[in-house]
Coordinates of C-alpha atoms and ligand atoms in Angstrom, one line a residue:
X1 CA 17.1 18.4 -36.8
X2 CA 13.2 18.2 -36.2
X3 CA 12.4 17.2 -32.9
X4 CA 9.0 17.3 -32.7
X5 CA 8.3 14.0 -34.9
X6 CA 5.8 11.6 -32.9
X7 CA 5.3 7.8 -33.0
X8 CA 1.9 6.2 -32.6
X9 CA 2.0 2.1 -32.1
X10 CA -1.0 0.6 -32.4
X11 CA -1.0 -3.0 -30.7
X12 CA -4.0 -5.4 -31.6
X13 CA -3.5 -8.0 -29.1
X14 CA -3.1 -11.3 -30.1
X15 CA -4.4 -10.2 -33.8
X16 CA -2.6 -12.9 -35.7
X17 CA -3.0 -16.6 -35.6
X18 CA -1.8 -19.9 -36.4
X19 CA -3.6 -20.8 -39.8
X20 CA -6.3 -23.5 -40.1
X21 CA -6.9 -24.7 -43.8
X22 CA -4.5 -21.6 -44.7
X23 CA -7.1 -19.2 -43.0
X24 CA -6.7 -16.8 -40.3
X25 CA -9.5 -14.6 -38.8
X26 CA -7.3 -11.9 -40.1
X27 CA -6.5 -13.1 -43.5
X28 CA -10.4 -13.7 -43.6
X29 CA -11.3 -10.3 -42.3
X30 CA -12.3 -7.3 -44.5
X31 CA -9.8 -4.9 -43.3
X32 CA -9.8 -2.0 -45.7
X33 CA -8.2 0.4 -43.3
X34 CA -5.4 -2.0 -42.4
X35 CA -4.7 -3.0 -45.9
X36 CA -4.7 0.9 -46.5
X37 CA -2.2 1.1 -44.0
X38 CA 0.2 -1.7 -45.2
X39 CA -0.2 -0.3 -48.8
X40 CA 1.3 2.9 -47.4
X41 CA 4.0 1.3 -45.4
X42 CA 7.0 -0.8 -45.3
X43 CA 5.8 -4.4 -43.9
X44 CA 7.4 -7.5 -42.5
X45 CA 7.0 -10.0 -39.2
X46 CA 8.0 -9.6 -36.2
X47 CA 9.2 -12.6 -33.3
X48 CA 8.1 -10.0 -30.5
X49 CA 10.6 -11.6 -28.2
X50 CA 12.6 -14.2 -30.2
X51 CA 12.1 -17.0 -32.7
X52 CA 10.1 -19.7 -30.5
X53 CA 9.5 -17.6 -27.7
X54 CA 5.9 -17.4 -26.7
X55 CA 5.1 -13.9 -25.2
X56 CA 3.0 -13.1 -22.7
X57 CA 1.3 -9.5 -23.1
X58 CA 3.4 -8.1 -20.3
X59 CA 6.9 -9.6 -21.6
X60 CA 5.7 -8.7 -25.3
X61 CA 4.8 -5.0 -24.4
X62 CA 8.0 -4.8 -23.0
X63 CA 9.9 -5.7 -25.8
X64 CA 8.0 -3.8 -28.4
X65 CA 9.0 -0.6 -26.3
X66 CA 12.5 -1.7 -26.6
X67 CA 12.9 -3.2 -22.8
X68 CA 14.6 -6.5 -22.9
X69 CA 11.9 -8.4 -20.8
X70 CA 14.9 -11.2 -19.6
X71 CA 16.4 -8.4 -18.1
X72 CA 13.7 -6.1 -16.7
X73 CA 10.3 -8.7 -16.3
X74 CA 10.5 -9.8 -12.6
X75 CA 6.8 -11.4 -12.8
X76 CA 3.4 -10.5 -13.1
X77 CA 2.6 -9.1 -9.6
X78 CA 4.5 -5.7 -9.7
X79 CA 3.0 -4.7 -13.1
X80 CA -0.7 -5.5 -12.2
X81 CA 0.1 -3.5 -8.6
X82 CA 1.0 -0.6 -10.8
X83 CA -2.0 -1.0 -13.1
X84 CA -4.1 -1.4 -10.3
X85 CA -3.1 2.0 -9.2
X86 CA -0.2 1.4 -6.3
X87 CA 2.7 3.5 -6.8
X88 CA 5.4 0.8 -6.7
X89 CA 8.9 1.3 -5.5
X90 CA 12.0 -0.7 -6.8
X91 CA 12.3 -3.4 -4.3
X92 CA 8.7 -3.8 -3.4
X93 CA 7.4 -7.3 -3.6
X94 CA 4.0 -7.5 -5.4
X95 CA 1.6 -10.3 -5.9
X96 CA -1.6 -10.7 -7.8
X97 CA -4.5 -11.4 -5.6
X98 CA -7.9 -13.0 -5.9
X99 CA -10.7 -13.0 -3.5
X100 CA -11.6 -16.5 -3.1
X101 CA -13.9 -18.7 -1.0
X102 CA -12.7 -21.3 1.4
X103 CA -14.5 -23.7 3.7
X104 CA -13.3 -26.2 6.6
X105 CA -12.2 -25.9 10.5
X106 CA -9.0 -24.6 11.8
X107 CA -6.7 -22.0 10.5
X108 CA -6.8 -20.9 6.8
X109 CA -4.1 -23.3 5.7
X110 CA -6.4 -26.3 6.7
X111 CA -9.1 -24.9 4.6
X112 CA -10.0 -25.9 1.0
X113 CA -10.6 -23.8 -1.7
X114 CA -14.2 -23.8 -2.7
X115 CA -14.3 -20.9 -5.5
X116 CA -11.1 -18.6 -6.7
X117 CA -13.3 -15.9 -7.6
X118 CA -15.9 -15.7 -4.4
X119 CA -18.6 -16.0 -6.6
X120 CA -17.3 -13.2 -8.9
X121 CA -17.8 -10.5 -6.2
X122 CA -16.8 -7.2 -7.4
X123 CA -17.7 -5.0 -4.1
X124 CA -14.5 -5.5 -2.4
X125 CA -13.7 -2.3 -0.9
X126 CA -15.2 -2.4 2.3
X127 CA -13.4 -5.7 2.5
X128 CA -10.1 -3.9 1.5
X129 CA -10.4 -1.1 4.0
X130 CA -11.1 -3.6 6.9
X131 CA -8.1 -5.0 6.2
X132 CA -5.6 -2.2 5.7
X133 CA -6.8 -1.3 9.1
X134 CA -7.3 -4.3 11.2
X135 CA -4.0 -6.3 10.1
X136 CA -0.4 -5.4 11.4
X137 CA 2.8 -6.7 10.2
X138 CA 6.4 -6.4 10.9
X139 CA 6.6 -4.6 7.1
X140 CA 4.3 -1.9 5.4
X141 CA 1.7 -3.3 2.9
X142 CA -0.7 -2.1 0.3
X143 CA -4.0 -3.9 -0.8
X144 CA -5.3 -2.4 -3.6
X145 CA -8.4 -3.1 -5.9
X146 CA -8.6 -4.7 -9.0
X147 CA -11.1 -5.3 -11.2
X148 CA -13.9 -7.7 -10.2
X149 CA -12.6 -10.2 -7.6
X150 CA -9.1 -9.1 -8.4
X151 CA -6.6 -7.0 -6.2
X152 CA -2.9 -6.4 -5.8
X153 CA -0.7 -6.8 -2.8
X154 CA 2.4 -5.0 -2.2
X155 CA 5.1 -5.6 0.5
X156 CA 7.5 -3.0 1.4
X157 CA 10.1 -3.0 3.6
X158 CA 13.9 -4.2 4.3
X159 CA 15.2 -7.8 4.1
X160 CA 12.3 -9.0 1.8
X161 CA 12.6 -11.5 -1.1
X162 CA 10.5 -12.7 -4.1
X163 CA 12.3 -16.0 -3.9
X164 CA 8.8 -17.7 -2.2
X165 CA 5.8 -19.6 -3.3
X166 CA 2.2 -18.7 -3.9
X167 CA -0.4 -19.3 -1.6
X168 CA -2.8 -19.9 -4.2
X169 CA -3.3 -23.7 -5.1
X170 CA -5.0 -22.8 -8.3
X171 CA -7.3 -25.8 -8.1
X172 CA -10.7 -26.1 -6.7
X173 CA -10.9 -28.2 -3.7
X174 CA -7.1 -28.1 -2.6
X175 CA -6.1 -26.6 0.6
X176 CA -4.7 -22.9 0.5
X177 CA -1.1 -23.2 0.3
X178 CA 1.5 -21.9 3.1
X179 CA 4.1 -19.8 1.7
X180 CA 7.5 -21.3 1.7
X181 CA 10.9 -19.9 0.8
X182 CA 12.3 -21.3 -2.4
X183 CA 15.8 -21.0 -1.4
X184 CA 17.7 -21.1 1.9
X185 CA 17.9 -17.4 2.8
X186 CA 17.1 -15.2 5.6
X187 CA 15.1 -12.9 3.6
X188 CA 13.4 -15.4 1.9
X189 CA 12.4 -17.3 5.1
X190 CA 11.5 -13.6 6.7
X191 CA 9.2 -13.0 3.8
X192 CA 7.3 -16.2 3.8
X193 CA 6.5 -15.8 7.5
X194 CA 5.2 -12.4 6.9
X195 CA 3.3 -13.6 4.0
X196 CA 1.6 -16.7 6.0
X197 CA 1.1 -13.9 8.9
X198 CA -1.0 -11.9 6.5
X199 CA -2.9 -14.8 5.1
X200 CA -4.0 -15.7 8.6
X201 CA -5.0 -12.2 9.8
X202 CA -6.7 -11.2 6.9
X203 CA -8.8 -14.4 6.7
X204 CA -9.8 -13.7 10.1
X205 CA -11.2 -10.4 9.3
X206 CA -12.8 -11.5 6.3
X207 CA -14.4 -14.7 7.9
X208 CA -16.1 -12.2 10.3
X209 CA -17.0 -9.1 8.2
X210 CA -20.7 -7.7 7.9
X211 CA -20.5 -7.6 4.3
X212 CA -19.6 -11.5 4.3
X213 CA -22.0 -12.0 6.8
X214 CA -24.9 -10.4 4.5
X215 CA -23.5 -12.6 1.5
X216 CA -24.1 -15.6 3.6
X217 CA -27.3 -14.9 4.3
X218 CA -28.0 -14.1 0.8
X219 CA -27.0 -17.6 -0.1
X220 CA -23.9 -16.2 -1.8
X221 CA -20.2 -17.3 -1.6
X222 CA -18.0 -15.6 1.3
X223 CA -15.0 -13.8 -0.2
X224 CA -13.1 -15.1 3.0
X225 CA -9.7 -15.4 1.8
X226 CA -7.1 -13.8 -0.2
X227 CA -5.2 -16.2 -2.8
X228 CA -1.6 -14.8 -3.8
X229 CA 0.1 -15.8 -6.9
X230 CA 2.3 -14.0 -9.5
X231 CA 4.8 -13.0 -6.9
X232 CA 8.0 -10.4 -8.4
X233 CA 9.8 -7.8 -7.1
X234 CA 9.6 -4.5 -8.5
X235 CA 12.6 -3.9 -10.8
X236 CA 14.9 -0.9 -11.2
X237 CA 13.8 0.2 -14.7
X238 CA 14.9 3.3 -16.5
X239 CA 11.7 5.4 -17.4
X240 CA 10.9 5.6 -21.0
X241 CA 11.2 9.3 -21.1
X242 CA 15.0 8.8 -19.6
X243 CA 15.6 6.4 -22.3
X244 CA 14.2 7.9 -25.1
X245 CA 13.5 11.4 -24.4
X246 CA 9.8 11.5 -25.2
X247 CA 6.9 11.2 -23.1
X248 CA 4.9 8.0 -23.0
X249 CA 1.1 7.9 -22.9
X250 CA -0.8 4.4 -22.8
X251 CA -4.4 4.3 -24.0
X252 CA -5.4 0.9 -22.4
X253 CA -8.2 -0.4 -20.7
X254 CA -6.2 -3.6 -19.5
X255 CA -4.6 -3.3 -16.1
X256 CA -1.8 -5.7 -17.1
X257 CA -0.8 -3.0 -20.1
X258 CA -1.6 -0.1 -17.7
X259 CA 0.8 -1.3 -15.2
X260 CA 3.5 -1.8 -17.9
X261 CA 2.9 1.9 -18.7
X262 CA 3.0 3.0 -15.0
X263 CA 6.2 1.0 -14.4
X264 CA 7.8 2.9 -17.4
X265 CA 6.9 6.1 -15.9
X266 CA 4.1 6.5 -18.7
X267 CA 1.0 8.4 -18.3
X268 CA -2.4 6.5 -18.8
X269 CA -5.1 8.3 -20.8
X270 CA -8.5 7.9 -19.7
X271 CA -11.1 7.5 -22.3
X272 CA -14.9 7.7 -22.3
X273 CA -16.4 4.0 -22.8
X274 CA -13.2 2.2 -22.6
X275 CA -13.2 -1.0 -21.0
X276 CA -10.6 -3.1 -21.8
X277 CA -13.0 -5.7 -23.1
X278 CA -15.3 -6.6 -26.2
X279 CA -17.3 -3.9 -25.3
X280 CA -14.8 -0.9 -25.6
X281 CA -15.3 2.4 -27.5
X282 CA -12.9 1.7 -30.5
X283 CA -13.9 5.1 -31.9
X284 CA -13.1 7.3 -28.8
X285 CA -9.8 5.2 -28.0
X286 CA -8.5 6.3 -31.9
X287 CA -9.8 9.6 -31.3
X288 CA -8.0 10.3 -28.0
X289 CA -4.7 8.7 -29.5
X290 CA -4.8 11.0 -32.4
X291 CA -5.2 13.9 -30.0
X292 CA -2.6 12.8 -27.4
X293 CA 0.3 12.8 -30.3
X294 CA -0.4 17.1 -29.4
X295 CA 1.4 16.3 -26.2
X296 CA 3.1 13.1 -26.4
X297 CA 6.2 11.7 -28.3
X298 CA 5.1 8.2 -28.2
X299 CA 1.6 7.2 -27.8
X300 CA 0.6 3.5 -27.4
X301 CA -2.7 2.5 -28.4
X302 CA -3.8 -1.2 -27.4
X303 CA -6.8 -3.1 -28.2
X304 CA -7.3 -6.1 -26.2
X305 CA -10.7 -8.1 -27.2
X306 CA -8.8 -9.8 -30.2
X307 CA -6.8 -11.9 -27.6
X308 CA -9.9 -12.8 -25.6
X309 CA -11.6 -14.2 -28.8
X310 CA -8.3 -15.9 -29.4
X311 CA -8.5 -17.6 -26.2
X312 CA -11.9 -18.4 -26.4
X313 CA -11.2 -20.4 -29.5
X314 CA -14.0 -18.2 -31.3
X315 CA -12.5 -18.0 -35.0
X316 CA -15.8 -15.8 -36.1
X317 CA -15.9 -13.6 -33.1
X318 CA -12.1 -12.9 -33.8
X319 CA -12.8 -12.0 -37.3
X320 CA -15.7 -10.0 -36.8
X321 CA -14.0 -8.2 -33.7
X322 CA -11.1 -7.2 -36.3
X323 CA -13.4 -5.9 -38.5
X324 CA -15.1 -3.8 -35.9
X325 CA -11.6 -2.2 -35.1
X326 CA -10.6 -2.0 -38.8
X327 CA -13.8 0.4 -39.4
X328 CA -12.7 2.9 -36.6
X329 CA -8.8 2.9 -37.8
X330 CA -9.9 5.1 -40.8
X331 CA -8.9 8.6 -39.0
X332 CA -5.4 7.2 -38.9
X333 CA -5.1 7.2 -42.6
X334 CA -5.7 11.3 -42.3
X335 CA -2.3 11.4 -40.3
X336 CA 0.3 13.7 -41.5
X337 CA 2.9 11.0 -41.9
X338 CA 5.7 13.5 -42.2
X339 CA 5.6 13.9 -38.7
X340 CA 4.0 11.0 -37.3
X341 CA 5.4 7.6 -37.3
X342 CA 2.4 4.9 -37.5
X343 CA 3.2 1.4 -36.3
X344 CA 0.4 -1.4 -36.9
X345 CA 1.4 -4.6 -34.8
X346 CA 0.5 -7.0 -32.2
X347 CA 2.5 -8.3 -28.9
X348 CA 1.8 -11.9 -29.9
X349 CA -0.3 -14.5 -32.1
X350 CA -3.0 -16.0 -30.0
X351 CA -4.4 -19.3 -31.5
X352 CA -8.0 -20.0 -31.6
X353 CA -6.9 -23.8 -31.8
X354 CA -4.3 -23.7 -29.1
X355 CA -6.3 -20.8 -27.1
X356 CA -3.0 -19.5 -26.2
X357 CA -0.5 -17.4 -27.6
X358 CA 2.1 -18.7 -29.6
X359 CA 5.1 -17.9 -30.9
X360 CA 4.2 -17.4 -34.5
X361 CA 5.5 -14.2 -35.7
X362 CA 3.2 -11.1 -36.0
X363 CA 2.6 -9.0 -38.9
X364 CA 4.3 -5.5 -38.6
X365 CA 3.6 -2.2 -40.7
X366 CA 5.3 1.2 -40.4
X367 CA 3.9 4.1 -42.0
X368 CA 6.3 7.5 -42.1
X369 CA 7.7 9.7 -44.9
X370 CA 10.8 8.1 -46.5
X371 CA 10.3 4.5 -45.5
X372 CA 10.8 2.1 -48.6
X373 CA 7.4 1.3 -49.4
X374 CA 6.9 -2.2 -50.8
X375 CA 4.3 -4.1 -52.6
X376 CA 2.4 -5.7 -49.6
X377 CA -1.5 -4.2 -50.1
X378 CA -3.0 -6.7 -47.3
X379 CA -2.1 -6.5 -43.5
X380 CA -2.4 -10.2 -42.8
X381 CA 0.2 -13.0 -41.7
X382 CA 0.5 -14.3 -45.2
X383 CA 1.2 -11.2 -47.1
X384 CA 3.1 -9.3 -44.4
X385 CA 6.5 -11.4 -44.8
X386 CA 7.1 -10.1 -48.6
X387 CA 7.4 -6.9 -47.3
X388 CA 10.6 -5.0 -47.2
X389 CA 11.2 -5.2 -43.3
X390 CA 11.4 -8.9 -43.9
X391 CA 11.8 -10.7 -40.1
X392 CA 12.4 -8.1 -37.3
X393 CA 12.5 -8.8 -33.4
X394 CA 10.2 -6.9 -31.1
X395 CA 13.1 -5.1 -29.5
X396 CA 14.4 -3.8 -32.6
X397 CA 10.8 -2.0 -33.6
X398 CA 11.5 1.2 -31.7
X399 CA 15.2 2.0 -33.0
X400 CA 13.7 1.8 -36.6
X401 CA 10.9 4.2 -35.6
X402 CA 13.3 6.3 -33.9
X403 CA 15.7 6.3 -36.6
X404 CA 12.7 7.5 -38.8
X405 CA 11.8 10.2 -37.1
X406 CA 15.6 11.4 -36.5
X407 CA 16.0 10.5 -33.0
X408 CA 18.3 7.8 -33.4
X409 CA 21.9 8.4 -32.0
X410 CA 24.9 7.5 -34.2
X411 CA 26.8 4.8 -33.3
X412 CA 30.4 5.4 -33.8
X413 CA 31.7 8.5 -35.7
Ligands
ZN514 ZN1 -1.4 -10.2 -25.5
ZN515 ZN1 -3.7 -13.6 -23.9

């Protein structure tokens, strides 16, 4: 049995759409390279999680990597923290954090949120350092910088619970929320108390920090509060290599997807010009994905901006970006498909009308020597369902690929 075959999974975030007048950005885009891939492969449509379930990018990616999100997903906080570079441990409690601006008298919970991004501040490391040095809690904590005004908070210690509420009111003009236990449980009560102490102590330090005094003098909003949301407990999750006997490489500029890679014990591959946004270097990412196949058994190549255009409701922008990606996919056609299994798909549909993810199934193509090539000649929502894969679930995808590269274990005798 050949043990050195590889899998390259290309996930174009939210590329598919809910049609408007029978058109989608993908069906309208000129995509000669994706169409070539569809022509060479077996095609189908896929419910990333299950029919009618709207996937998040995090739960969608977990499913595509063969991890049941209903079992392993415990909230966005742990994944963001891992993506921000914190080495999280099972049992840690993690939050997503925004630096925000609050105004008013009294303690933090009497104050009103006037900006949830503190004027989109990005220089937050001195503030984070001051909090790490100045705040003492009854448990260990880590505050880590994310992109822009974002950060992640991890609480580590005994008797911690994630059955607690957010402190971010998520609405401008409302007071900062006090963290409350969601259940009548000693650990939840203890954790809520710790979080509230953290809120007060960090606010005090931020309010008086020289960087904020400077901002005030310049007429900028002070970053004087940390707003917490997305709490979750870091799950016990078997690593990708433990589960599949292959090392995982993730090529993505998006904190959330990088976090998935980290939580599964994968390696994050850095690429020059990779931004996680609309200005990312598609060419360099494709190049690096192909190069990474030398060292890794499984390479996940992720593009984000298609989803962002979807959330913006921008049909033309999404179509144009799809064409931009397509142009750079040409090197994939040169792969040796007796050795590499190429998968082209999405983590969910993002509707330009709903400006949100929808449960409409996504197109999926698998190319490998030995697949039953079908008649589909275009990579689009309207053609994919005519293919030989028919309709599958995201959790099945990796099993199909493992079978094709002869890594599947036989069930039974
Ligand atoms: Zn997504
Ligand atoms: Zn999205």
